DNA sequence: TTGAAAGCGGTACCAC
DNA sequence: GTGGTACCGCTTTCAA
């Protein structure tokens, strides 16, 4: 009799046979609940060990109507933002006694794939859902919020039926503005992201503009176009305006491309020009770059999102909550007081 | 009659009732196979739509003995390395018609959590498994390779029973060595990672040392200790050796900390000192930093890993394969010919 | 073409 | 304490 190459996974019936008991007994022993003699229990556990038993989550979930699993929908695993958030969610979920399964989109067919990923998670009958995607619109989520507790994490989601936890973009923008103002900048450029491109980035850059104007600072607004090089492409025009002493970018990624362009133009940062970013997470936080930015509290966002989800499980009639969390200003080496004679550069 | 707040998900029986057919008919209509009258089909599909039906993957997988799902075990979602790999795997799996579920460890209880994540995936009865973790040892994987096709991606896994796809570390190290040699460097320091800390990084740094020596270059080997600051801490001693004109780092992360330390020491890169890294992925690839490094072919690693997995599904008796993939040298602005009078610096 | 019924791998209730 | 049995939601024969 030759060994099968691809052997099927053993079931509790296999264990029962091996241990000479009924499958009910096996179930009780494995679950560690219900009455079993100590002797039977150990025979069963032995057999399970010997056979390399791994429980079938499908069968178990089907009958128990519980999966002890939380689902996380992540937009794009490549971005450090989502990676950090994902890890934070994962960590807290484990602490709460839940397992986590994640599904992601792929860059090219973004929206369609995210819908599919959502279906995957729902079809697994996760007991709670965290959506981390600036892309997936509320109307794709709402049909299921009554069915499974759902929290949107990492983006403000104003929809009255959807809970959300996110970085307070307005506050963050103001912190950066205050930083520049206190350094003495009087004419500042903001790279404004159109609402259609990214609501989050629109919100924060719009808040930068408002904050600056409220504080009486001359504000030059440059609306960004789509495309990878877009932020940096705005630089030449800004340099032409000799009174501008600082540039506020919507994101650290964009900021880096702006810094690169400034360097190529021979503009020293921060001596000739101050530059700010937004996010403050991932490899770009290295002191080698020393970005002045606003660090999003992603660890806290993740924690609070899970906590909210678990509360929601307890009390399904809880009113919707929208939880903004404060970020922290990171004063790096890309900002300084404006040069005494900006026109000289 | 008040609406339930948490309504349970509709089943095919609900649809059957709604459409006035049997649940068998619903199943056939939803699967799009088996004979059904066009009229019944559309009534069923309508009802499913109306009820917001989402199939129960557990019930379906249980009876069909197929899940159409691949499992990905990822060590740490925070690192760009794993993020990139994860995304590549995801993309290819979708192309192959599979869904992907991911489970990850958490940083603190790393190994224990990875084992748990592996169990989660296995309990879901994924039809293939990709392990992306330098941490999880082969002996945790081998018990299941007969049961579910498995590929280790992103690290060389020499175990004769485990398939693997990974970046060719030796070749990559030699490409970097050749680059430095062709620039004219004659005395080079290598930051060697101990085997116990990371086998992958050990392999590549050891290959750097060998490559340099084979080419007759003076090689200064500095064995790194554990700890976050370790790579940079080696810098002062290297600077004391005035003949060293280049430093080879085990990773881009480490390289960045070395660059930072050099900058603080007033050493210009690449004028006074050349520096190389390894990985070439993620935000650190920005031209602003211009790292000279070896870019790991992670997209290809991901693709090939999935392809291998699917082949394995076809033919379970396929012999084990270990597939090294060549990386690409990225010549940045952190390397240049050595200064004419290194002792002058 | 359609529906009844068996059964996937578990859990839980039930007599014994 | 133990084993028999119904059933979770679905797919898949098999008759009608």
XYZ file of C-alpha atoms (C1' of nucleotides) in Angstrom:
722
model
C 0.000 0.000 0.000
C 1.698 3.172 -1.126
C 1.440 6.426 0.764
C -0.736 9.045 -0.865
C 1.261 12.065 -1.926
C -1.470 14.558 -1.181
C -3.139 13.245 1.925
C -6.288 14.857 3.055
C -6.416 16.572 6.383
C -7.551 14.360 9.236
C -10.989 14.993 10.721
C -12.272 14.441 14.207
C -13.666 11.158 12.949
C -10.152 10.016 12.146
C -9.121 11.015 15.620
C -12.117 9.239 17.106
C -11.212 6.038 15.328
C -7.581 6.343 16.367
C -8.507 6.944 19.985
C -11.382 4.480 20.053
C -14.044 6.990 21.072
C -16.949 8.801 19.458
C -16.561 11.999 17.558
C -18.568 13.774 20.241
C -15.903 12.907 22.724
C -13.225 14.238 20.409
C -15.068 17.488 19.969
C -15.417 17.930 23.704
C -11.785 17.105 24.345
C -10.547 19.484 21.684
C -12.810 22.257 22.873
C -11.834 21.589 26.466
C -15.402 21.864 27.601
C -18.015 19.320 28.585
C -17.336 16.290 30.719
C -14.647 13.862 29.728
C -12.568 11.450 31.699
C -9.012 12.533 32.066
C -7.912 9.324 30.451
C -10.013 9.679 27.326
C -8.956 13.269 26.977
C -5.292 12.462 26.900
C -5.789 9.587 24.457
C -7.669 11.951 22.179
C -5.153 14.748 22.458
C -2.404 12.285 21.708
C -4.142 11.013 18.639
C -4.795 14.534 17.398
C -1.154 15.385 17.856
C -0.050 12.232 16.095
C -2.263 12.835 13.097
C -1.322 16.484 12.825
C -4.897 17.558 13.218
C -5.782 21.096 12.246
C -9.349 22.088 12.901
C -11.570 22.905 9.991
C -12.586 26.505 10.481
C -15.331 26.143 7.918
C -17.089 23.270 9.609
C -16.594 24.804 13.001
C -17.763 28.215 11.954
C -20.728 26.823 10.142
C -22.222 25.016 13.069
C -21.047 27.302 15.830
C -22.183 30.408 13.968
C -19.033 32.047 15.235
C -15.717 32.498 13.525
C -13.723 34.446 16.108
C -12.294 36.226 13.132
C -12.062 39.873 12.204
C -11.644 40.914 8.607
C -9.364 43.689 7.454
C -9.666 45.172 4.026
C -6.480 46.935 3.035
C -6.148 49.040 -0.019
C -2.556 48.532 -0.986
C -0.041 46.504 0.938
C 2.813 48.415 -0.668
C 2.172 51.700 1.064
C 3.731 52.080 4.487
C 0.601 53.877 5.636
C -1.500 50.787 5.194
C 1.223 48.498 6.406
C 1.503 50.360 9.671
C -2.238 50.511 10.122
C -2.630 46.863 9.266
C -0.047 45.880 11.857
C -1.674 48.002 14.515
C -5.070 46.477 13.832
C -3.627 43.010 13.863
C -1.898 43.515 17.175
C -4.962 44.802 18.958
C -7.271 42.173 17.502
C -5.041 39.438 18.823
C -5.125 41.007 22.250
C -8.886 40.935 22.037
C -8.839 37.229 21.306
C -9.667 37.437 17.633
C -7.904 36.158 14.609
C -7.471 38.414 11.641
C -7.707 37.700 7.969
C -6.770 40.336 5.485
C -7.756 40.873 1.907
C -6.321 43.535 -0.355
C -6.913 45.082 -3.690
C -4.382 45.176 -6.461
C -3.174 48.396 -7.911
C -4.469 48.063 -11.429
C -8.088 47.060 -11.010
C -8.274 48.876 -7.751
C -11.940 49.404 -7.127
C -13.195 46.171 -8.649
C -10.632 44.209 -6.695
C -11.519 45.934 -3.466
C -15.126 45.006 -3.937
C -14.070 41.458 -4.508
C -11.890 41.567 -1.402
C -14.861 42.817 0.580
C -16.935 39.916 -0.693
C -14.198 37.503 0.275
C -14.194 38.802 3.818
C -17.976 38.811 4.088
C -18.224 35.323 2.657
C -15.864 34.179 5.381
C -18.443 35.509 7.838
C -15.990 37.614 9.769
C -17.463 38.926 12.987
C -16.205 42.418 12.417
C -14.821 44.380 9.515
C -12.227 47.111 9.322
C -11.974 48.939 6.060
C -8.682 50.664 5.360
C -9.041 52.254 1.991
C -9.482 55.773 0.851
C -10.938 54.372 -2.343
C -13.901 52.197 -1.482
C -16.940 54.470 -1.332
C -19.429 54.399 1.508
C -22.190 53.019 -0.683
C -20.237 49.797 -1.118
C -20.028 49.424 2.623
C -23.430 50.479 3.903
C -25.381 47.458 2.641
C -23.527 45.302 5.148
C -23.131 47.450 8.233
C -26.305 46.045 9.764
C -25.037 42.560 9.173
C -21.517 42.837 10.499
C -19.985 45.511 12.747
C -17.871 47.751 10.573
C -15.329 50.476 11.172
C -13.540 52.547 8.600
C -9.997 53.257 9.740
C -7.499 55.795 8.500
C -9.867 58.042 6.642
C -12.645 60.261 7.897
C -15.903 58.706 6.811
C -18.728 61.134 7.488
C -21.480 58.718 6.448
C -23.990 58.610 9.326
C -24.194 54.828 9.262
C -20.488 54.092 9.241
C -18.161 54.306 12.204
C -14.718 55.692 11.611
C -11.411 56.359 13.327
C -8.864 58.595 11.673
C -6.240 61.266 12.007
C -7.614 64.723 12.601
C -6.483 66.330 9.381
C -7.609 69.826 10.268
C -5.772 69.808 13.562
C -2.677 68.367 11.927
C -2.721 71.008 9.235
C -2.983 73.688 11.894
C -0.077 72.312 13.840
C 2.078 72.561 10.747
C 0.789 76.035 10.003
C 1.534 77.168 13.551
C 5.006 75.764 13.238
C 5.714 77.780 10.110
C 4.101 80.914 11.479
C 6.088 80.726 14.679
C 9.264 80.430 12.613
C 8.318 83.716 10.969
C 7.169 82.724 7.506
C 4.907 85.343 5.924
C 4.308 83.990 2.454
C 3.704 80.285 2.075
C 2.767 78.010 -0.810
C 0.361 75.102 -0.364
C 0.145 72.232 -2.820
C -3.585 71.647 -2.832
C -4.866 68.217 -3.794
C -8.170 68.263 -5.684
C -11.036 66.659 -3.846
C -11.572 64.184 -6.662
C -8.044 62.837 -6.362
C -8.061 62.129 -2.656
C -10.567 63.377 -0.166
C -8.172 62.977 2.731
C -5.409 64.939 1.119
C -7.849 67.521 -0.048
C -9.121 67.982 3.492
C -5.711 68.510 4.998
C -4.372 70.801 2.307
C -7.545 72.854 2.338
C -7.134 73.144 6.105
C -3.577 74.352 5.584
C -4.822 77.075 3.303
C -7.513 78.117 5.747
C -5.164 78.016 8.695
C -2.603 80.189 6.962
C -5.174 82.734 5.871
C -6.721 82.891 9.310
C -3.322 83.750 10.684
C -2.877 86.464 8.117
C -0.184 84.727 6.116
C 0.073 85.332 2.380
C -0.979 82.053 0.852
C -0.188 80.827 -2.634
C -2.401 77.927 -3.621
C -1.233 75.556 -6.326
C -3.753 72.955 -7.308
C -2.074 69.666 -8.145
C -2.909 67.646 -11.212
C -2.951 63.888 -11.427
C 0.230 61.961 -12.100
C 3.326 60.870 -10.352
C 5.515 63.868 -10.988
C 2.800 66.379 -10.268
C 3.904 67.742 -6.898
C 7.431 68.441 -8.030
C 6.239 69.977 -11.277
C 4.750 72.812 -9.271
C 8.142 73.818 -7.937
C 9.523 75.992 -10.769
C 6.547 78.325 -10.683
C 6.866 78.662 -6.931
C 10.537 79.512 -7.177
C 9.685 82.293 -9.548
C 7.812 83.935 -6.710
C 10.782 85.177 -4.678
C 8.716 86.055 -1.631
C 7.679 82.469 -0.931
C 9.752 81.052 1.895
C 7.937 77.826 2.617
C 6.109 75.059 0.754
C 3.507 72.841 2.390
C 3.074 69.419 0.798
C 0.113 67.087 1.136
C 2.220 64.015 1.942
C 5.739 62.964 2.734
C 6.054 61.177 -0.613
C 5.186 64.359 -2.438
C 7.445 66.302 -0.135
C 10.398 64.143 -1.042
C 9.863 64.728 -4.726
C 9.638 68.442 -4.041
C 12.859 68.346 -2.047
C 14.552 66.551 -4.887
C 13.431 69.160 -7.355
C 14.572 71.962 -5.079
C 17.965 70.365 -4.725
C 18.323 70.125 -8.472
C 17.385 73.780 -8.702
C 20.138 74.624 -6.248
C 17.766 75.788 -3.554
C 18.975 74.968 -0.064
C 16.542 73.503 2.461
C 15.877 74.841 5.004
C 18.198 77.845 4.522
C 16.488 79.208 1.431
C 13.204 77.374 1.636
C 11.278 75.519 4.312
C 9.219 72.485 3.369
C 6.626 70.480 5.297
C 5.006 67.114 4.681
C 2.319 64.945 6.187
C 2.202 61.325 7.437
C 5.413 60.797 9.375
C 5.468 57.050 9.045
C 7.657 54.472 7.380
C 11.226 54.578 6.147
C 11.060 58.252 5.220
C 11.063 59.141 8.914
C 14.797 58.534 8.979
C 16.791 61.381 10.567
C 18.925 61.336 7.444
C 16.072 63.121 5.711
C 14.852 64.926 8.794
C 11.453 65.724 7.323
C 9.326 68.239 9.151
C 5.960 66.596 9.045
C 2.881 65.609 10.943
C 2.988 62.082 12.248
C -0.351 60.342 11.932
C -1.206 58.355 15.061
C -1.709 55.130 13.156
C -1.009 52.823 16.058
C -3.694 54.541 18.028
C -6.030 54.598 15.042
C -5.634 50.841 14.745
C -6.187 50.241 18.435
C -9.224 52.437 18.667
C -10.722 50.960 15.521
C -10.553 47.457 16.972
C -11.836 48.618 20.334
C -14.733 50.323 18.656
C -15.450 47.206 16.652
C -15.565 45.078 19.764
C -17.824 47.546 21.537
C -20.066 47.407 18.512
C -20.284 43.654 18.832
C -21.513 44.012 22.394
C -24.101 46.608 21.618
C -25.359 46.631 18.083
C -27.614 49.581 18.764
C -24.728 51.875 19.648
C -24.945 55.185 17.814
C -22.425 55.741 15.046
C -19.142 57.233 16.167
C -16.588 59.272 14.284
C -13.326 59.465 16.165
C -10.630 61.929 15.092
C -7.232 61.453 16.680
C -4.531 64.075 17.017
C -1.282 63.641 15.171
C 2.064 64.926 16.385
C 4.235 67.570 14.838
C 7.695 66.314 13.961
C 10.023 69.257 13.738
C 12.785 68.126 11.426
C 15.527 69.837 9.523
C 13.482 70.893 6.526
C 12.076 73.946 8.259
C 13.799 76.988 9.721
C 13.169 80.700 9.956
C 12.910 82.321 6.541
C 16.103 83.789 5.141
C 16.607 87.499 6.026
C 16.515 88.494 2.366
C 14.509 85.947 0.466
C 14.857 87.876 -2.755
C 18.612 87.291 -2.688
C 18.481 83.567 -3.405
C -43.008 44.263 13.749
C -39.723 46.059 14.360
C -36.725 45.536 12.170
C -33.924 43.580 13.763
C -30.800 45.663 14.214
C -28.374 42.858 13.505
C -29.988 40.854 10.758
C -28.441 37.603 9.838
C -27.120 37.067 6.383
C -29.603 35.583 3.938
C -29.073 32.000 2.815
C -29.998 30.288 -0.381
C -33.100 29.078 1.397
C -34.190 32.657 1.875
C -33.621 33.246 -1.803
C -35.482 30.079 -2.695
C -38.479 31.192 -0.684
C -38.328 34.664 -2.190
C -38.147 33.288 -5.714
C -40.527 30.440 -5.164
C -38.124 27.671 -6.103
C -36.104 25.009 -4.333
C -32.721 25.651 -2.842
C -31.203 23.325 -5.428
C -32.367 25.632 -8.145
C -30.846 28.587 -6.359
C -27.542 26.847 -6.035
C -27.482 26.014 -9.716
C -28.448 29.518 -10.749
C -25.821 31.118 -8.546
C -23.140 28.743 -9.724
C -24.187 29.278 -13.320
C -24.003 25.595 -14.034
C -26.605 22.892 -14.383
C -29.822 23.278 -16.316
C -32.222 25.986 -15.338
C -34.894 27.777 -17.239
C -33.914 31.253 -18.173
C -36.934 32.555 -16.373
C -36.187 30.850 -13.070
C -32.608 31.979 -13.263
C -33.460 35.622 -13.546
C -36.034 35.431 -10.762
C -33.396 33.868 -8.540
C -30.696 36.334 -9.428
C -33.106 39.151 -8.774
C -34.021 37.813 -5.375
C -30.364 37.318 -4.470
C -29.632 40.874 -5.447
C -32.585 42.185 -3.498
C -31.623 40.358 -0.344
C -27.989 41.343 -0.608
C -26.931 37.757 -0.675
C -23.284 36.975 0.000
C -22.342 33.362 -0.316
C -21.165 31.521 2.744
C -17.630 30.462 1.942
C -17.645 28.052 4.855
C -20.659 26.101 3.746
C -19.547 26.183 0.162
C -16.006 25.167 0.910
C -17.123 22.438 3.237
C -19.246 20.601 0.763
C -17.326 21.403 -2.392
C -13.992 20.557 -0.802
C -12.577 23.512 -2.641
C -11.985 27.017 -1.406
C -10.402 28.678 -4.448
C -8.299 30.480 -1.899
C -4.576 30.827 -1.462
C -3.114 31.677 1.908
C -0.270 34.084 2.427
C 1.629 34.206 5.668
C 3.438 37.502 6.051
C 5.897 38.213 8.772
C 5.434 41.894 9.347
C 3.135 44.147 7.401
C 5.165 47.193 8.403
C 8.236 46.375 6.376
C 8.162 47.499 2.767
C 9.864 44.272 1.789
C 6.893 42.214 2.849
C 4.417 44.755 1.608
C 5.865 44.642 -1.867
C 6.042 40.886 -1.880
C 2.534 40.590 -0.551
C 1.184 42.823 -3.284
C 3.008 40.893 -5.979
C 1.638 37.594 -4.701
C -1.831 39.019 -4.490
C -1.761 40.327 -8.026
C -0.644 37.088 -9.573
C -3.028 34.952 -7.533
C -5.943 37.001 -8.775
C -4.791 36.498 -12.332
C -4.774 32.792 -11.660
C -8.359 32.923 -10.491
C -7.708 32.540 -6.803
C -8.642 34.659 -3.867
C -6.040 35.437 -1.285
C -6.298 35.651 2.444
C -3.395 36.884 4.457
C -2.420 36.331 8.032
C 0.456 38.047 9.776
C 2.410 37.885 12.957
C 2.786 40.730 15.381
C 6.123 42.124 16.278
C 6.225 41.284 19.938
C 5.262 37.633 20.073
C 6.682 37.059 16.669
C 7.203 33.342 16.408
C 4.198 32.258 18.444
C 1.968 34.544 16.446
C 3.302 33.293 13.177
C 2.514 29.758 14.187
C -0.970 30.867 15.048
C -1.274 32.647 11.714
C -0.202 29.456 9.969
C -2.892 27.544 11.827
C -5.460 30.131 10.834
C -4.593 29.701 7.187
C -4.551 25.923 7.383
C -7.834 25.831 9.243
C -9.336 27.832 6.406
C -8.250 24.997 4.131
C -6.443 27.213 1.686
C -5.495 25.380 -1.463
C -1.981 26.707 -1.471
C 0.270 28.435 0.974
C 2.954 31.046 0.504
C 5.167 31.702 3.479
C 6.900 35.078 3.565
C 8.892 35.124 6.739
C 12.535 34.858 7.504
C 11.543 33.789 10.971
C 9.341 30.723 10.745
C 11.638 27.693 10.700
C 11.276 24.887 8.190
C 10.216 22.403 10.838
C 7.034 24.372 11.418
C 6.210 24.117 7.758
C 7.181 20.590 6.785
C 4.355 18.794 8.614
C 1.887 20.317 6.193
C 3.643 20.356 2.842
C 2.112 17.004 1.885
C -1.299 18.318 2.732
C -1.238 21.674 0.984
C 1.116 22.937 -1.731
C 3.560 25.304 -0.117
C 6.146 27.765 -1.349
C 8.482 29.874 0.714
C 8.979 33.249 -0.925
C 11.584 35.897 -0.296
C 14.100 33.806 1.517
C 16.207 30.900 0.359
C 14.864 27.783 2.009
C 17.228 24.899 1.390
C 15.013 22.281 3.025
C 14.609 19.443 0.510
C 10.862 19.221 1.042
C 10.077 22.907 0.720
C 9.879 24.869 -2.492
C 11.268 28.355 -2.493
C 11.654 31.436 -4.658
C 14.021 34.182 -3.607
C 16.556 36.780 -4.587
C 19.956 35.371 -5.451
C 21.933 36.924 -2.624
C 25.318 35.746 -3.823
C 24.839 37.138 -7.271
C 23.536 40.404 -5.857
C 26.500 40.733 -3.549
C 28.836 40.167 -6.475
C 27.126 42.795 -8.587
C 27.723 45.328 -5.832
C 31.289 44.179 -5.389
C 31.946 44.474 -9.103
C 30.498 47.950 -9.044
C 32.874 49.076 -6.307
C 35.849 47.338 -7.863
C 35.199 48.912 -11.244
C 35.094 52.302 -9.552
C 38.566 51.606 -8.243
C 38.075 50.896 -4.561
C 40.927 48.900 -3.082
C 40.051 48.720 0.590
C 36.430 48.116 1.513
C 34.576 47.518 4.767
C 31.706 45.042 4.986
C 29.187 45.101 7.804
C 28.701 41.387 8.348
C 25.460 40.202 9.888
C 25.841 37.158 12.156
C 24.085 34.061 10.890
C 22.015 33.846 14.049
C 20.529 37.301 13.501
C 19.344 36.815 9.961
C 20.352 34.031 7.644
C 19.504 36.026 4.561
C 21.577 39.009 5.551
C 24.370 36.771 6.653
C 24.408 35.065 3.275
C 24.626 38.266 1.320
C 27.217 39.961 3.493
C 29.348 36.837 3.580
C 29.125 36.772 -0.207
C 30.296 40.390 -0.277
C 33.337 39.472 1.761
C 34.125 36.495 -0.451
C 33.581 38.465 -3.621
C 35.889 41.258 -2.510
C 38.631 38.870 -1.454
C 38.378 36.892 -4.679
C 38.963 40.106 -6.547
C 41.992 40.917 -4.444
C 40.416 43.796 -2.566
C 41.495 44.526 0.995
C 38.470 43.648 3.044
C 37.689 44.846 6.540
C 34.999 42.734 8.142
C 32.944 44.217 10.971
C 30.576 41.799 12.586
C 27.391 43.518 13.627
C 25.790 43.047 16.995
C 22.087 43.004 17.724
C 20.207 46.225 18.224
C 18.797 49.060 16.264
C 21.804 51.345 16.223
C 24.261 48.579 15.543
C 25.147 49.283 11.925
C 25.887 52.939 12.531
C 27.857 52.157 15.648
C 30.442 50.473 13.513
C 31.171 53.689 11.662
C 33.654 55.441 13.994
C 36.042 52.510 13.966
C 35.884 52.371 10.183
C 36.653 56.061 9.879
C 39.755 55.547 11.968
C 41.074 53.344 9.166
C 41.954 56.068 6.677
C 42.486 53.633 3.796
C 38.873 52.464 3.705
C 37.043 54.147 0.848
C 33.798 52.211 0.791
C 31.358 50.594 3.200
C 29.012 47.796 2.196
C 25.833 47.521 4.264
C 23.558 44.516 4.602
C 20.356 46.444 3.944
C 19.109 49.830 2.860
C 17.766 50.535 6.341
C 21.178 49.956 7.831
C 22.748 51.924 5.039
C 20.640 54.938 5.856
C 21.714 54.887 9.473
C 25.313 54.614 8.338
C 24.879 57.565 5.998
C 23.401 59.581 8.821
C 26.347 58.803 11.055
C 28.795 59.688 8.300
C 27.070 62.984 7.745
C 27.297 63.802 11.425
C 30.982 62.959 11.289
C 31.418 65.392 8.429
C 32.296 62.714 5.925
C 31.010 63.486 2.439
C 29.300 60.749 0.449
C 30.336 59.767 -2.156
C 33.307 62.164 -2.340
C 35.098 60.869 0.731
C 33.340 57.566 1.164
C 31.205 55.299 -0.979
C 28.379 53.324 0.581
C 26.223 50.495 -0.733
C 23.013 48.919 0.511
C 20.717 46.037 -0.377
C 16.999 45.723 -1.145
C 16.145 48.675 -3.356
C 12.467 48.711 -2.554
C 10.087 51.074 -0.879
C 10.244 54.774 -0.110
C 13.998 54.764 0.373
C 14.424 54.303 -3.377
C 13.718 58.009 -3.835
C 16.278 59.818 -6.002
C 16.580 62.310 -3.183
C 18.633 59.722 -1.344
C 20.057 58.141 -4.473
C 21.116 54.971 -2.710
C 23.430 52.663 -4.581
C 21.912 49.315 -3.836
C 20.776 46.003 -5.200
C 17.113 45.906 -6.037
C 15.517 42.623 -5.112
C 13.189 41.367 -7.852
C 10.240 41.064 -5.510
C 7.580 41.395 -8.164
C 9.106 38.501 -10.005
C 9.574 36.549 -6.783
C 5.876 36.953 -6.080
C 4.853 35.952 -9.568
C 7.049 32.923 -9.704
C 6.005 31.823 -6.257
C 2.353 31.790 -7.260
C 3.118 30.108 -10.565
C 5.084 27.452 -8.771
C 2.254 26.975 -6.334
C -0.246 26.469 -9.124
C 2.026 24.017 -10.897
C 2.295 22.173 -7.640
C -1.457 21.912 -7.467
C -1.497 20.245 -10.858
C 1.207 17.782 -10.118
C 1.691 16.956 -6.473
C 4.587 14.653 -7.235
C 6.694 17.425 -8.722
C 10.207 17.439 -7.302
C 11.057 20.286 -4.949
C 12.321 23.412 -6.642
C 14.517 26.198 -5.337
C 14.438 29.211 -7.608
C 16.953 32.035 -7.178
C 16.191 35.223 -9.089
C 18.690 37.881 -10.090
C 18.396 41.338 -8.611
C 19.440 44.510 -10.394
C 22.194 46.893 -9.473
C 20.961 50.411 -8.861
C 23.852 52.794 -9.303
C 22.958 55.813 -7.228
C 24.822 58.783 -5.913
C 26.301 57.138 -2.832
C 29.133 55.561 -4.772
C 31.904 57.127 -6.810
C 35.571 56.533 -7.462
C 37.630 56.730 -4.271
C 39.193 60.105 -3.481
C 42.716 60.502 -4.897
C 44.170 60.941 -1.411
C 41.935 59.118 0.993
C 44.232 59.905 3.894
C 43.514 63.596 3.416
C 39.929 63.480 4.585
C -35.939 21.362 -15.860
C -36.830 20.629 -11.104
C -36.769 19.216 -6.128
C -35.653 15.778 -2.498
C -32.051 13.977 -0.031
C -27.355 12.870 1.309
C -23.375 14.652 3.278
C -19.078 17.924 3.946
C -16.716 18.432 9.403
C -17.789 20.000 13.065
C -20.964 21.366 17.779
C -24.415 20.640 21.124
C -28.281 18.536 22.983
C -30.059 14.362 24.190
C -30.730 9.951 26.484
C -28.194 6.355 28.354
C -18.817 10.453 31.313
C -20.339 8.758 26.851
C -22.170 8.175 22.089
C -26.186 9.013 18.912
C -28.265 12.508 16.340
C -29.862 16.834 14.457
C -28.227 20.594 12.021
C -25.191 24.799 10.267
C -25.439 26.430 4.517
C -24.247 24.691 0.640
C -23.255 21.303 -3.629
C -24.304 17.325 -5.934
C -26.300 13.100 -7.277
C -30.671 11.031 -8.445
C -35.668 10.498 -9.523
C -39.493 12.407 -10.923
